[in-house]
Structure formats: C-alpha cells, structure tokens
Short mmCIF file of C-alpha atoms and ligand atoms in Angstrom, two decimals:
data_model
loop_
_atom_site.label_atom_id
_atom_site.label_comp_id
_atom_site.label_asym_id
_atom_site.label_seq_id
_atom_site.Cartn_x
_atom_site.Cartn_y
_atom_site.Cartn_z
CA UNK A 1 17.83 -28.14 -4.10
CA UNK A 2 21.31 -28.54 -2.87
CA UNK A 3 23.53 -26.11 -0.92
CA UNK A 4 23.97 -24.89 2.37
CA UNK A 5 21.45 -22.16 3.73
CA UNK A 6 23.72 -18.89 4.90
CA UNK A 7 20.86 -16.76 5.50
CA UNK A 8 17.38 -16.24 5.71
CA UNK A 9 14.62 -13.16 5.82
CA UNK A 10 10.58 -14.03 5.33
CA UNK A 11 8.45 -11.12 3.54
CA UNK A 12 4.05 -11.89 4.06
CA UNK A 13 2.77 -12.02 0.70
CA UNK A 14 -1.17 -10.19 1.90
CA UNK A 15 -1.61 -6.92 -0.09
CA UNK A 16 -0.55 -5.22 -2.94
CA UNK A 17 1.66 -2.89 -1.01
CA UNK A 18 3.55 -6.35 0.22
CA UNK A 19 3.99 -7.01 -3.70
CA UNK A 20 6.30 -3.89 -3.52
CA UNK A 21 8.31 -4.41 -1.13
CA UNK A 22 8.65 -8.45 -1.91
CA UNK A 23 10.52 -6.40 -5.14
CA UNK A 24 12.33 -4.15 -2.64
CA UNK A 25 13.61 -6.97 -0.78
CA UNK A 26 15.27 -9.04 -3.07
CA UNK A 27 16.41 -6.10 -4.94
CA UNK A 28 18.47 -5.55 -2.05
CA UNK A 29 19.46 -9.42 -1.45
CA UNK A 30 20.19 -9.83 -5.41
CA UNK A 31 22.20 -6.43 -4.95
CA UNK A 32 24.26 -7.30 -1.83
CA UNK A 33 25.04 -10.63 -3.44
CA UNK A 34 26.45 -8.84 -6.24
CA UNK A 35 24.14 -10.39 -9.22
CA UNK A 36 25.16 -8.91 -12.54
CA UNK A 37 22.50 -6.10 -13.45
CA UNK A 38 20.65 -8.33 -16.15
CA UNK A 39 20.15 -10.92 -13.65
CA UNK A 40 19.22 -8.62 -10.64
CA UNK A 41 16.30 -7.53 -12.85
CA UNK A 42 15.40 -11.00 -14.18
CA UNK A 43 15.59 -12.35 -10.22
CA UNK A 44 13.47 -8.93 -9.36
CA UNK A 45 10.92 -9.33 -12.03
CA UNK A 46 10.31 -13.33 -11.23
CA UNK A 47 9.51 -12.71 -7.77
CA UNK A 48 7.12 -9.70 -8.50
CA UNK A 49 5.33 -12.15 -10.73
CA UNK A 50 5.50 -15.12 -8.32
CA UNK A 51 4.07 -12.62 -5.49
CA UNK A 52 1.30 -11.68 -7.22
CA UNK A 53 0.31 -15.17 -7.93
CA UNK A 54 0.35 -16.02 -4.33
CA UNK A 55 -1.69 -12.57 -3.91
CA UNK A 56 -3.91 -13.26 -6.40
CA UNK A 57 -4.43 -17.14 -6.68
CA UNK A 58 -3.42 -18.32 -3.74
CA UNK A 59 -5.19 -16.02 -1.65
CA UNK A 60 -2.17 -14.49 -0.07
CA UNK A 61 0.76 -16.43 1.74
CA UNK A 62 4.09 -15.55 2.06
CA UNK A 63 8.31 -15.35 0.87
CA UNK A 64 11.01 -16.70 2.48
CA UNK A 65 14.60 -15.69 0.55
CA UNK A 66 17.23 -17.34 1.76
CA UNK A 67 21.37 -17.15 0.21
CA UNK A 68 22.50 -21.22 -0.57
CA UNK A 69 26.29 -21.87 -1.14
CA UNK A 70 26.79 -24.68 -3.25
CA UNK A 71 30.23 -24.85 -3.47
CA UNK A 72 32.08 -22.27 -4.60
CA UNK A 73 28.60 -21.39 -6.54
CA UNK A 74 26.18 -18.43 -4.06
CA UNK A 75 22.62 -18.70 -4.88
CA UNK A 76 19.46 -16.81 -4.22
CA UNK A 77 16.27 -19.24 -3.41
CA UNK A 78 13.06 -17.49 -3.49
CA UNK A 79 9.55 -19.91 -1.47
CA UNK A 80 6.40 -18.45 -2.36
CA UNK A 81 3.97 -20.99 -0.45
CA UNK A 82 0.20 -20.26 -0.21
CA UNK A 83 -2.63 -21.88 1.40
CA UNK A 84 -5.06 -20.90 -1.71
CA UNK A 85 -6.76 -23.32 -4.20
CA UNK A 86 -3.83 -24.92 -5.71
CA UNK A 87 -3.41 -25.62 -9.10
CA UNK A 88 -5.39 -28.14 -10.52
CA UNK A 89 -2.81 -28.87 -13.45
CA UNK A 90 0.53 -27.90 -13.34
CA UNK A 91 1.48 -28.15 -16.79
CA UNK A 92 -1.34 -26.35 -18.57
CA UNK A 93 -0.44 -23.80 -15.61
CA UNK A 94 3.15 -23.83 -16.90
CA UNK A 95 1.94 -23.16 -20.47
CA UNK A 96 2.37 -19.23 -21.95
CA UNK A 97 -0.72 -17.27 -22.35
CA UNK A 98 -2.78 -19.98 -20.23
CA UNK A 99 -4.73 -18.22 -17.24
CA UNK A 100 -8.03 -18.10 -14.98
CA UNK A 101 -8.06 -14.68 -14.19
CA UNK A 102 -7.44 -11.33 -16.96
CA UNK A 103 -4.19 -11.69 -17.17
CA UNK A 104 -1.62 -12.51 -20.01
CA UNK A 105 -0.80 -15.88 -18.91
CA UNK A 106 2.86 -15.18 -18.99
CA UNK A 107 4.13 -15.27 -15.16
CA UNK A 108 4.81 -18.71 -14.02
CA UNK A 109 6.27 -20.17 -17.42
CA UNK A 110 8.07 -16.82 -17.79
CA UNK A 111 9.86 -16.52 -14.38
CA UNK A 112 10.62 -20.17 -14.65
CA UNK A 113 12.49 -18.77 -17.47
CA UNK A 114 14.02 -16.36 -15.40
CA UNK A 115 15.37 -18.73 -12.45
CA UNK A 116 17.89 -21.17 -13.15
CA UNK A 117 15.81 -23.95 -10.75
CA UNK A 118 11.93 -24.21 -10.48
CA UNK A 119 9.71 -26.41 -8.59
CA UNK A 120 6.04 -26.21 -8.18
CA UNK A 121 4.54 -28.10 -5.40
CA UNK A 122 0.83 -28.48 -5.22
CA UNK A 123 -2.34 -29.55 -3.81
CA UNK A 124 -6.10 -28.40 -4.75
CA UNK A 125 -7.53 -27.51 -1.90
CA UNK A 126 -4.27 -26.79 0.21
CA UNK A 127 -2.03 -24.87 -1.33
CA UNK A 128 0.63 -24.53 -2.99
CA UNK A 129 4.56 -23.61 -2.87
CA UNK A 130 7.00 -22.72 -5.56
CA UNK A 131 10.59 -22.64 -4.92
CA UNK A 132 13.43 -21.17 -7.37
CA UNK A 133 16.86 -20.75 -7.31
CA UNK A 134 19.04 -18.54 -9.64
CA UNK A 135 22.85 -19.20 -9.11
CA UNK A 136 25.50 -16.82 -9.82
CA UNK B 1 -27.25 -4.54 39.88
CA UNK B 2 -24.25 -2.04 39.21
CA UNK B 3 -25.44 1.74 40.15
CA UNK B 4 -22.32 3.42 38.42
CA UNK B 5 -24.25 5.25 36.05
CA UNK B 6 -27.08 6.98 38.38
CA UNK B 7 -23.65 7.67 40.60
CA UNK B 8 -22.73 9.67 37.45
CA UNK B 9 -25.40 11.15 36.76
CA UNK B 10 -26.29 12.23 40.12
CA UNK B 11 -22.35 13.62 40.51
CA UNK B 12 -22.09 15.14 37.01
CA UNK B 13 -20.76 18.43 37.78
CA UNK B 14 -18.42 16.90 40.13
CA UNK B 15 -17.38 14.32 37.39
CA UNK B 16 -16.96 16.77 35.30
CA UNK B 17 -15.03 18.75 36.85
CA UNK B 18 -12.65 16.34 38.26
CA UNK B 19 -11.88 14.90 34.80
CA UNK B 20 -10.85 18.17 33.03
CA UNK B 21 -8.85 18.36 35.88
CA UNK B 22 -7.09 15.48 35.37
CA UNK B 23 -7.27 16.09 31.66
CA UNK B 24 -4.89 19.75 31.89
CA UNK B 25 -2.86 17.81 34.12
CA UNK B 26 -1.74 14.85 31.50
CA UNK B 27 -1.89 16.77 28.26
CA UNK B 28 0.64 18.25 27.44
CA UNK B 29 0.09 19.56 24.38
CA UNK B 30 -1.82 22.47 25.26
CA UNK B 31 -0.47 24.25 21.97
CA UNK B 32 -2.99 21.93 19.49
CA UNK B 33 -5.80 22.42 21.33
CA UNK B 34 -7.56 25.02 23.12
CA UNK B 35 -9.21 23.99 27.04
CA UNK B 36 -12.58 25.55 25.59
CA UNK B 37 -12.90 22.24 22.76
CA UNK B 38 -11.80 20.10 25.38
CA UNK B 39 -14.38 20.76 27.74
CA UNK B 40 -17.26 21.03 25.39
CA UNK B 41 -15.80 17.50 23.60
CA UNK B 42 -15.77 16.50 27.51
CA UNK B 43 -19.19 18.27 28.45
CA UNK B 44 -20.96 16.27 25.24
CA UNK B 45 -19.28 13.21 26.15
CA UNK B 46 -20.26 12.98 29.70
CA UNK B 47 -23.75 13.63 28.80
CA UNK B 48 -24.45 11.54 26.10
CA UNK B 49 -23.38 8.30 28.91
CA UNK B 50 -25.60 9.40 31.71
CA UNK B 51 -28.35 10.09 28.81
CA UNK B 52 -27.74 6.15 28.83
CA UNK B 53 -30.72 5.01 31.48
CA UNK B 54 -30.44 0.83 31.64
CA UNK B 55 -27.58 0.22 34.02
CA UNK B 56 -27.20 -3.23 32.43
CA UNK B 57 -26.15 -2.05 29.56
CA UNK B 58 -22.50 -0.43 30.86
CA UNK B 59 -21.20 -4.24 30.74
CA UNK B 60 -21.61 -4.27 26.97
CA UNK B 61 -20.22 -1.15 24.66
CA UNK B 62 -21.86 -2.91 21.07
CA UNK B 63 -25.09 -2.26 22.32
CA UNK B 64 -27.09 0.29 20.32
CA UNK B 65 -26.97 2.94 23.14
CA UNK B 66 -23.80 3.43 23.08
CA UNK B 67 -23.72 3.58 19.51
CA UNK B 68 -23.52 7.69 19.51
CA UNK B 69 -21.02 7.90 21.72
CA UNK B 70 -18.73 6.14 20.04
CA UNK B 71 -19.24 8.01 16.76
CA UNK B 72 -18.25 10.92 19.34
CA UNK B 73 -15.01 9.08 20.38
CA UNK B 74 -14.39 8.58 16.70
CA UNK B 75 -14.98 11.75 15.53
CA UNK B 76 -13.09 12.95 18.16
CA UNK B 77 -9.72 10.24 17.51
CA UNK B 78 -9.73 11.06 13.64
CA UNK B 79 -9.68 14.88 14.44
CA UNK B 80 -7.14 14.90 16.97
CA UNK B 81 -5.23 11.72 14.29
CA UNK B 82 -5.04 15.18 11.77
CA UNK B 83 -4.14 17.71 14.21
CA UNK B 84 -1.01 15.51 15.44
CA UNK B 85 -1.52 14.02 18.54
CA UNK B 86 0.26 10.60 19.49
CA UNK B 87 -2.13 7.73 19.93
CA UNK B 88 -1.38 7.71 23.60
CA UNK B 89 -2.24 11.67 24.21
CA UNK B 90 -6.03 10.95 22.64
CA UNK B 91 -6.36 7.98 24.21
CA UNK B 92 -5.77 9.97 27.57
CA UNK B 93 -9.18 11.93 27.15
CA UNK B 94 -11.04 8.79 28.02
CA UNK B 95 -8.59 7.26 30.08
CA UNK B 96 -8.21 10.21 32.79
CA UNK B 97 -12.24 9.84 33.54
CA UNK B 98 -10.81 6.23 35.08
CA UNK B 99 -9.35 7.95 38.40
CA UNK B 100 -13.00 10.19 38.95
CA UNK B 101 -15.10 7.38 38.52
CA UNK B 102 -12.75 5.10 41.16
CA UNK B 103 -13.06 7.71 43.45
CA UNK B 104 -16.95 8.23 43.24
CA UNK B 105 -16.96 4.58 43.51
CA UNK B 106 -14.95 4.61 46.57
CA UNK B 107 -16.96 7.26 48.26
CA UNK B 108 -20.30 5.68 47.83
CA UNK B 109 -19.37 2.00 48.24
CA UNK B 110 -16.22 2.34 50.78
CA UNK B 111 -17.60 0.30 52.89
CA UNK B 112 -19.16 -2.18 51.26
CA UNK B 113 -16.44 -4.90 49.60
CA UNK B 114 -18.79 -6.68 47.75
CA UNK B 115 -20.39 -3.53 45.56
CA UNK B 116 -16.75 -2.23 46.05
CA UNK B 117 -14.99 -4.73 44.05
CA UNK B 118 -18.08 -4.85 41.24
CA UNK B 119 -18.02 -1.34 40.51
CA UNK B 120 -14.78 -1.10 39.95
CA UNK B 121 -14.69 -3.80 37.60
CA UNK B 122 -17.53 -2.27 35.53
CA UNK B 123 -15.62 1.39 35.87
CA UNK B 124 -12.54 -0.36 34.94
CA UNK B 125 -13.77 -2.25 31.75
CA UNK B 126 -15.93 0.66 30.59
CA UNK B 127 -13.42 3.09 30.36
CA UNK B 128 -10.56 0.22 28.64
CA UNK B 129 -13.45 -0.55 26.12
CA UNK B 130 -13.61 3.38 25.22
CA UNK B 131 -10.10 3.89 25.22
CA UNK B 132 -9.64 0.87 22.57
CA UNK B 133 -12.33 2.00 20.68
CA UNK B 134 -10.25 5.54 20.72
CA UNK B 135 -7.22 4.03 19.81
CA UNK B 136 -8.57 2.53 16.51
CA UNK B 137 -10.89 5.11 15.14
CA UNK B 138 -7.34 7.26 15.58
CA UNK B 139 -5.58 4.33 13.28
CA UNK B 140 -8.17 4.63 11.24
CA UNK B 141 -7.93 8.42 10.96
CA UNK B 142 -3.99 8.14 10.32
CA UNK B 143 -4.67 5.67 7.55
CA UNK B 144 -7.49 8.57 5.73
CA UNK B 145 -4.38 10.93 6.25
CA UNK B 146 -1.85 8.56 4.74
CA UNK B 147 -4.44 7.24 1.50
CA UNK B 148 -5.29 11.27 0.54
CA UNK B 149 -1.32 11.71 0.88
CA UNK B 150 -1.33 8.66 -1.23
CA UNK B 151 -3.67 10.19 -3.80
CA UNK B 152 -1.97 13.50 -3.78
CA UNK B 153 1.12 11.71 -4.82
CA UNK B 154 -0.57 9.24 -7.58
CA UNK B 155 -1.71 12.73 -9.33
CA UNK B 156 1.48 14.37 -8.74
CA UNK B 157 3.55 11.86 -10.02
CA UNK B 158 2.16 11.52 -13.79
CA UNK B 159 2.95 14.51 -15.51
CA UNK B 160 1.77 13.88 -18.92
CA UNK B 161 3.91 16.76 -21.51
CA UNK B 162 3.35 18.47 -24.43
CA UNK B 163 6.81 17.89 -26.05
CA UNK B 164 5.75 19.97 -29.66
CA UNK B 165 2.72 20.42 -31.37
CA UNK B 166 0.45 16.98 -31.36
CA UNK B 167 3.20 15.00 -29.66
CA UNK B 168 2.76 14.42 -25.64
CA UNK B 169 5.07 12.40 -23.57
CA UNK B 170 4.86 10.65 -20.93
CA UNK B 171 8.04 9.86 -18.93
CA UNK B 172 7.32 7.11 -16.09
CA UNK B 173 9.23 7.33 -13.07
CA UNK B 174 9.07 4.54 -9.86
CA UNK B 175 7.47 1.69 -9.11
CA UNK B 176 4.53 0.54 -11.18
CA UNK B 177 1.84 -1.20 -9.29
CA UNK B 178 -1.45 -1.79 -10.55
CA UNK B 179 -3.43 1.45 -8.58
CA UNK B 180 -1.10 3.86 -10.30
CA UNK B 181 -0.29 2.31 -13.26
CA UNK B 182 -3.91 3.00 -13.93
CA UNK B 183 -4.23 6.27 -13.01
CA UNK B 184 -1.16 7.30 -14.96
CA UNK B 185 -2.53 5.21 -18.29
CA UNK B 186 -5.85 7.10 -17.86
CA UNK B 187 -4.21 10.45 -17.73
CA UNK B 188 -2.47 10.17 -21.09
CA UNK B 189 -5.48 8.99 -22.94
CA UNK B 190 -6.90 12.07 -21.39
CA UNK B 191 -3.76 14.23 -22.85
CA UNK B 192 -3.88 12.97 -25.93
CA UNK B 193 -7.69 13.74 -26.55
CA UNK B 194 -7.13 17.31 -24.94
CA UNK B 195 -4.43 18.07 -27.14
CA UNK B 196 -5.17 16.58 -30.07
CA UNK B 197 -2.02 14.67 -30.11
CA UNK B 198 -1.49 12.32 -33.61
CA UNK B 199 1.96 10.66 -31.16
CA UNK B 200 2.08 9.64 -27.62
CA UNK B 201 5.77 8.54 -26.45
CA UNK B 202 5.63 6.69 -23.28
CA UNK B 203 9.28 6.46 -21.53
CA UNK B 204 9.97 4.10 -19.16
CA UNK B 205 13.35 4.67 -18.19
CA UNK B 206 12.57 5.11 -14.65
CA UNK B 207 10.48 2.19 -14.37
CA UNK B 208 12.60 -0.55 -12.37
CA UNK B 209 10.47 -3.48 -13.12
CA UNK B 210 8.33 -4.60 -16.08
CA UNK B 211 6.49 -7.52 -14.98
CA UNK B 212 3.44 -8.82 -16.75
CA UNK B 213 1.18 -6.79 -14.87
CA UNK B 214 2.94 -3.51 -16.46
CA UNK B 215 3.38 -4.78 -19.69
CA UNK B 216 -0.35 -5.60 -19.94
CA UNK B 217 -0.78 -2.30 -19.17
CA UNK B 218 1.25 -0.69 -21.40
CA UNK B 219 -0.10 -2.78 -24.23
CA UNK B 220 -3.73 -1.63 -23.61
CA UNK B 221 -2.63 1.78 -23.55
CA UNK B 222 -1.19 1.69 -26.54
CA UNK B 223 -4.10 -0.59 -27.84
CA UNK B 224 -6.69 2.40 -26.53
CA UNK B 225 -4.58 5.24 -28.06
CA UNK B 226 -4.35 3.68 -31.15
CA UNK B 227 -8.11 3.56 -31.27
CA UNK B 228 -8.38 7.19 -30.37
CA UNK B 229 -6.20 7.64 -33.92
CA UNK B 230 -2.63 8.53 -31.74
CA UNK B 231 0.20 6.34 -32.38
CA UNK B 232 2.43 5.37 -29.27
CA UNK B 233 6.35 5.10 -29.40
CA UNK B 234 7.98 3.12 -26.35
CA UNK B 235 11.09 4.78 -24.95
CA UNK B 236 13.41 3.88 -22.25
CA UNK B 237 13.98 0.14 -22.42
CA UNK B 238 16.99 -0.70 -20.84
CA UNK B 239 18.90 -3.79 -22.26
CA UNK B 240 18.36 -5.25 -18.79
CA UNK B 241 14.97 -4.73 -19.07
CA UNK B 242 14.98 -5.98 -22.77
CA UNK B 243 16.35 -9.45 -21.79
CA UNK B 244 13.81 -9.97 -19.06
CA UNK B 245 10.91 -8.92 -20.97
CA UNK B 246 12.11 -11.68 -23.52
CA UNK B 247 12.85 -14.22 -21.43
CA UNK B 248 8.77 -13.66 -19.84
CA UNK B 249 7.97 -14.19 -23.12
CA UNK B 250 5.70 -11.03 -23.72
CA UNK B 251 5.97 -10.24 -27.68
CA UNK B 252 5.98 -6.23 -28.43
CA UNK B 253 6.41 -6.72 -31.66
CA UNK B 254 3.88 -4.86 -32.14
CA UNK B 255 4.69 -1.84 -30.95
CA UNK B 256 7.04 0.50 -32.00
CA UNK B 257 10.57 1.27 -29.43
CA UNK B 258 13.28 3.53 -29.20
CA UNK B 259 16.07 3.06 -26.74
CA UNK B 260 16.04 7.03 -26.06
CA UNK B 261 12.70 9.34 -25.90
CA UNK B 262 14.99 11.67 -28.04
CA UNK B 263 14.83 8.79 -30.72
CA UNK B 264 11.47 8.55 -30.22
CA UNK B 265 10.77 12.27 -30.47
CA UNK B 266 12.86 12.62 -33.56
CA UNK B 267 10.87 9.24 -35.04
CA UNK B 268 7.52 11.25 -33.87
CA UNK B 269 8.54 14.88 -35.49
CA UNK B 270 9.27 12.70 -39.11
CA UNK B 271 6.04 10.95 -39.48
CA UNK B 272 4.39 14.37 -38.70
CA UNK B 273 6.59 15.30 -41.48
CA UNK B 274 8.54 17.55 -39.84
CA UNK B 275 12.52 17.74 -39.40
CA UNK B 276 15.09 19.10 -37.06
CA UNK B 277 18.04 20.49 -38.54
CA UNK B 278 21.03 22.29 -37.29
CA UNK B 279 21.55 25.87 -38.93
CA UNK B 280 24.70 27.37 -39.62
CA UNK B 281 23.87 30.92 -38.17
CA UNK B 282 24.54 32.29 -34.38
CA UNK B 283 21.13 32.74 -33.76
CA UNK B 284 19.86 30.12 -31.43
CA UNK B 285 18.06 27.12 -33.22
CA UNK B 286 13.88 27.62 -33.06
CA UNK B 287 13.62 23.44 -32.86
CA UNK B 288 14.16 21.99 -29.48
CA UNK B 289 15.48 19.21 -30.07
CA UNK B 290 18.98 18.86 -30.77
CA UNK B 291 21.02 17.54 -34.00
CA UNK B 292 22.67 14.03 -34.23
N1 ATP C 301 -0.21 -19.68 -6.20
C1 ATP C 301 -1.18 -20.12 -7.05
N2 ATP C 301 -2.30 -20.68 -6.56
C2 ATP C 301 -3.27 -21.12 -7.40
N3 ATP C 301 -3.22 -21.01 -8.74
C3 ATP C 301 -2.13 -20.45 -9.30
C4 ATP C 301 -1.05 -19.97 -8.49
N4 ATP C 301 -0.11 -19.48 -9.32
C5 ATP C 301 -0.59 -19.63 -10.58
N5 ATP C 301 -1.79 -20.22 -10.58
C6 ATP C 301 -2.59 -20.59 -11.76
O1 ATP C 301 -1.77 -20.65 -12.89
C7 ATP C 301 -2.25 -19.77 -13.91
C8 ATP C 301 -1.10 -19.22 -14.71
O2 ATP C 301 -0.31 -18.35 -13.90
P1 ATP C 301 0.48 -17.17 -14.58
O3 ATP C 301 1.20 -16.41 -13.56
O4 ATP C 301 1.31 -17.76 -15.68
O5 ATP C 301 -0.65 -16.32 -15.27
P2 ATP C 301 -1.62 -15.21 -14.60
O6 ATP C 301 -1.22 -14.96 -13.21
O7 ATP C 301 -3.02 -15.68 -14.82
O8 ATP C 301 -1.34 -13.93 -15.51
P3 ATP C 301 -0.02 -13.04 -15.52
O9 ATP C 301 0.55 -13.20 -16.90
O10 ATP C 301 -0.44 -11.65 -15.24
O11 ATP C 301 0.90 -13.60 -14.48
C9 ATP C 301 -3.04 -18.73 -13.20
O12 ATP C 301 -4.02 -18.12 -14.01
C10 ATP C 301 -3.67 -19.54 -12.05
O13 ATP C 301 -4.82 -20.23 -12.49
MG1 MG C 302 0.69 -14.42 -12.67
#
C-alpha cells in the first residue's frame, strides 16, 4: 500500500441511509479527482457493495477514504473495517456466488474486480477490514 | 423527607398562575398556538403531578406514577414537533415551571439552609428530567414527520406508465436502496396485472449505481413478471454501467436489453405484432412513437 496520504474524510458505516451517502461521498472524491466516468462508477459501485458488507456482516463499522500520491500516479483508498464476526475463510468468501445471507454472492470478488488493489484483513470474532485502492 | 409536592399542591392556583405567566413571557410564538391550549395543556399537567401522593417518588421520573405524565409531555412534544416549534420553544413549557417552584421553595424554606438546599435540588432535577424527556419525544415526533415525508416520496417517485396498449414502463430515477427498490418492484407487478400488460420495460437510465443489491432486484422482478406471463425489456444501461456490471460478474444474459427505452418500446410494439411506420401524408402520425 504505498504512497503518500494527501487527504483524508471518515463516513460511519451504521444504517442503510449511511450506505447512501458512503456512495455520495466518494462520488464526490472519485469526481474531484477527476476519475474517468467508467471508473467513477466502478470505484462508486465497489464501495456501495463493500458498505453493505460491513452493514450487513460485520454488524456496522465504518469508511475512511483517503487520496495517496504515488508518484506521479493519484489514488483513491477506500478502509471498510468492522468489528463483526469476521470471515471465517477468506477465499471461499472471495469466490462468486458464495454467501451466508440471500444474496448473490457477487460483492467482495466483484469489487475486488473493480479496485486495482485489495486486501482483506480478518479475524473471527474481531473483525475485519478491507482496504482497496484504484489508481488513476 | 422532601415536601415539594404537598407545597404544590397546597399552592396550585398560585403555581399555576405564576407559570403561564412565565410561559406568555418566553414564547414567542404566540401565532401557533392559542393561550387557551396552553393553559389547559398547563392546567392537565399540573394536576396530573400533585395527583402524584408519595413524595419519594419526585427523585425518580421511571417510576410508574409518573408514567401518564409523560405520555402528556409526549403527546404534547410530537404535537407542537408538527405545528413547528424549535426544540428549545417546547422545551420551555416545562422549563418555565423551574422559576415558580424556586420561589415557593424559597418562601416556605427561606430560612432553613438545610431543607433549602434539598428542595431545590429535587425542584431542579425534576423539572431537567421533564424537559429531557420533552426534548426527545419532540425528536421523536420530527423523525414520524420526516418517515411519512419519506413515504410520500417512495410512492411519488415510481410512476409506473402505460406507454400503448399492454406495454407499461417503468422509468427509474435516483438512488436505489433496498426500501424503495421494493416498493417500486412491487408497484409494477401491480401495473402489469391491472393492465393486462403482455411487456414491462424497466429503464434505468437514471439509476446511478447498480450494485448487487439492485441487480438482484431487478432480476426477481423480471423473474416474477415473467411468471405472471409479461415479458420484461431492460432499458437505460449506460456503457459505464455496462462495464461495471461485468466486471461484478452478474450474468443478464438472460434478460433481454436495449440501450434506449425507445428501442425497447419499438422491440415491445413488434412482438405484439404491431409496427410503427412513418406516413407520407400531412396529417399528424396516430403512432407515438417516432420513425428511425
Ligand atoms: N465485513 C464482513 N464481515 C463478515 N463477513 C463478511 C464481511 N464481508 C463479507 N463477508 C462474508 O463473505 C460473504 C461473501 O460476501 P459478498 O459480498 O461476496 O456476498 P453477499 O454480501 O453475501 O451478497 P451480495 O452479492 O449481495 O454482496 C458474505 O456472505 C459473508 O459471509
Ligand atoms: Mg455483499
């Protein structure tokens, strides 16, 4: 996770409303740092599915965006961290269509697809925290 | 033993009267609300805490006794929440009883430091406990207001159309979450029963986000109308919104898209074996829908 932090902003992850404006938020960071429209929505659409993971599975928790410079390269890092179950194994987590709950299985290995970095740190019984990074 | 209450209730009128007093003097907002309400709300308050007999029981408000006069309070908070008070102006109704009761307490215990202090300290508490208890029954009246508004909106907002004869569309506009998303699903089944519809488009060019959540969603919509005999065309994806939904990995294969509802509406008008065609005469066209 290299770069220099150049700004921060945290956004609570506790309700559905907060799943809205989690969206609203980095729509306006992806926005001001100029992302190209494709990857505004992909950056948009992996942090609406990482919220609702930490609303749903992790019990709530909360997002901290922050801008890295890398170089000449600007990045957007989005830290969902939780204090929930954790998740027991990370890999059949990271598989498509694999869930607990109703849903289609499709958010974590999908916005890893969106993000150009993805780490998942975990612990059952503690938490958990998953950091991405989408350069531009 | 504190005494404040028999000191009440042996001084109501003068209690009374001091406190609507006090009550014209800080309010402000005479044009919401007329003196008579205030003094009967006052009146009905006042009584129902001398009805209250056990002195002991002024040092603790979740006792049972006091039970109906906070209901009052609340009652009170939610209804002055609707008519537009700030939080501060109902709080006031409670809070300007603080002054009468000091001064009762003064005149009966003046010279006595000891009961002096005590009463105060009960008077003091009493009254804070009431005025919290004000201050969040009138939250919780402002948050009724805001969830009807709420509701109000979620109905407003999914207009569900009859675009020709057995074709309804429904053009989605805003964000998506999972309360509305819902509603505006359940509302098109509904259409398409009412009208008999054989197509359903559903457009979402004004949807900003589709996340798993909405695509699951969409895709039991479409399963349920399908069931119901309707077919549903998908209108409106945006190649940005294209990308991501293939990069999440969701597979609508299944279903059939258009990138423009007109696409879709001409798609729906030829499996009902229909066809819009431009004529060659002045007369305005009969077909809505306008030539390639
Ligand atoms: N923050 C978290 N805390 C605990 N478990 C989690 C967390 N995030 C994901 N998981 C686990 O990983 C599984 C897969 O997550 P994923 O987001 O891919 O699917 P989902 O949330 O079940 O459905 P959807 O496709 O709607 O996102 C979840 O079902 C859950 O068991
Ligand atoms: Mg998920």
């Amino acid at each position: 996770m290299a770069g220099t932090v150049l700004k921060t902003e945290a956004v609570p992850v506790r309700s559905d409303a907060d799943v809205v404006m989690v969206r609203q938020r980095v729509r306006a960071w992806v926005n001001e740092m100029q992302f190209s429209l494709v990857d505004q929505t992909k950056i948009v659409t992996a942090a609406s599915e990482l919220a609702r993971n930490t609303l749903e599975h992790g019990k709530g928790g909360k997002l901290d965006i922050s801008m890295l410079q890398n170089g000449y390269r600007k990045g957007i890092q989005l830290v969902f961290s939780d204090d929930g179950p954790g998740i027991p194994d990370v890999r059949l987590a990271l598989t498509d269509g694999y869930t607990t709950g109703s849903g289609m299985g499709l958010g974590l290995s999908g916005s890893k697809r969106l993000m150009n970095e993805f780490y998942i740190q975990t612990e059952v019984n503690r938490g958990t925290t998953v950091s991405c990074i989408r350069w531009k | 033993m504190s005494q404040l209450l028999e000191a009440i209730r042996s001084n109501r009128d003068a209690v009374l009267n001091e406190w609507l007093k006090n009550m014209r003097e800080g309010i402000s907002r005479r044009d919401l609300i007329d003196d008579a309400e205030v003094s009967e709300q006052a009146t009905r308050m006042l009584d129902a805490i001398i009805a209250v007999t056990d002195e002991s029981r002024i040092a603790n408000l979740a006792g049972s006794e006091w039970q109906p006069i906070k209901e009052m309070l609340a009652d009170l908070s939610v209804s002055r929440a609707v008519q537009g008070f700030t939080p501060s102006e109902t709080a006031l109704f409670v809070l300007s009883l603080k002054p009468v009761l000091f001064q009762l307490i003064r005149e009966r215990w003046g010279n006595k430091a000891g009961e002096l202090f005590a009463e105060i300290t009960i008077a003091d508490n009493f009254i804070d406990r009431l005025a919290l208890h004000t201050t969040d029954s009138y939250i919780a009246g402002r948050d009724q207001v805001i969830g009807r508004q709420q509701e109000e909106m979620l109905e407003l907002s999914t207009p569900v159309v009859t675009l020709w004869d057995g074709i309804v569309a429904l053009p989605l506009i805003g964000t998506l979450d999972s309360a509305r998303t819902q509603v505006v699903m359940e509302s098109l089944l509904q259409a398409i029963v009412r009208t008999n519809s054989r197509f359903a488009i559903i457009d979402i060019t004004g949807v900003p986000t589709v996340d798993t959540l909405v695509a699951q969603h969409l895709l039991k919509t479409i399963t349920a109308a399908k069931l119901m005999g309707a077919e549903c065309i998908l209108s409106g994806i945006r190649p940005q919104i294209a990308q991501t939904i293939v990069h999440l990995g969701i597979n609508l294969e299944e279903v059939v898209t258009k990138a423009k509802l007109a696409d879709a509406f001409r798609l729906a008008l030829e499996r009902s074996n229909r066809r819009v065609t431009r004529t060659n005469s002045a007369t305005p066209a009969a077909a809505p829908a306008q030539e390639r």
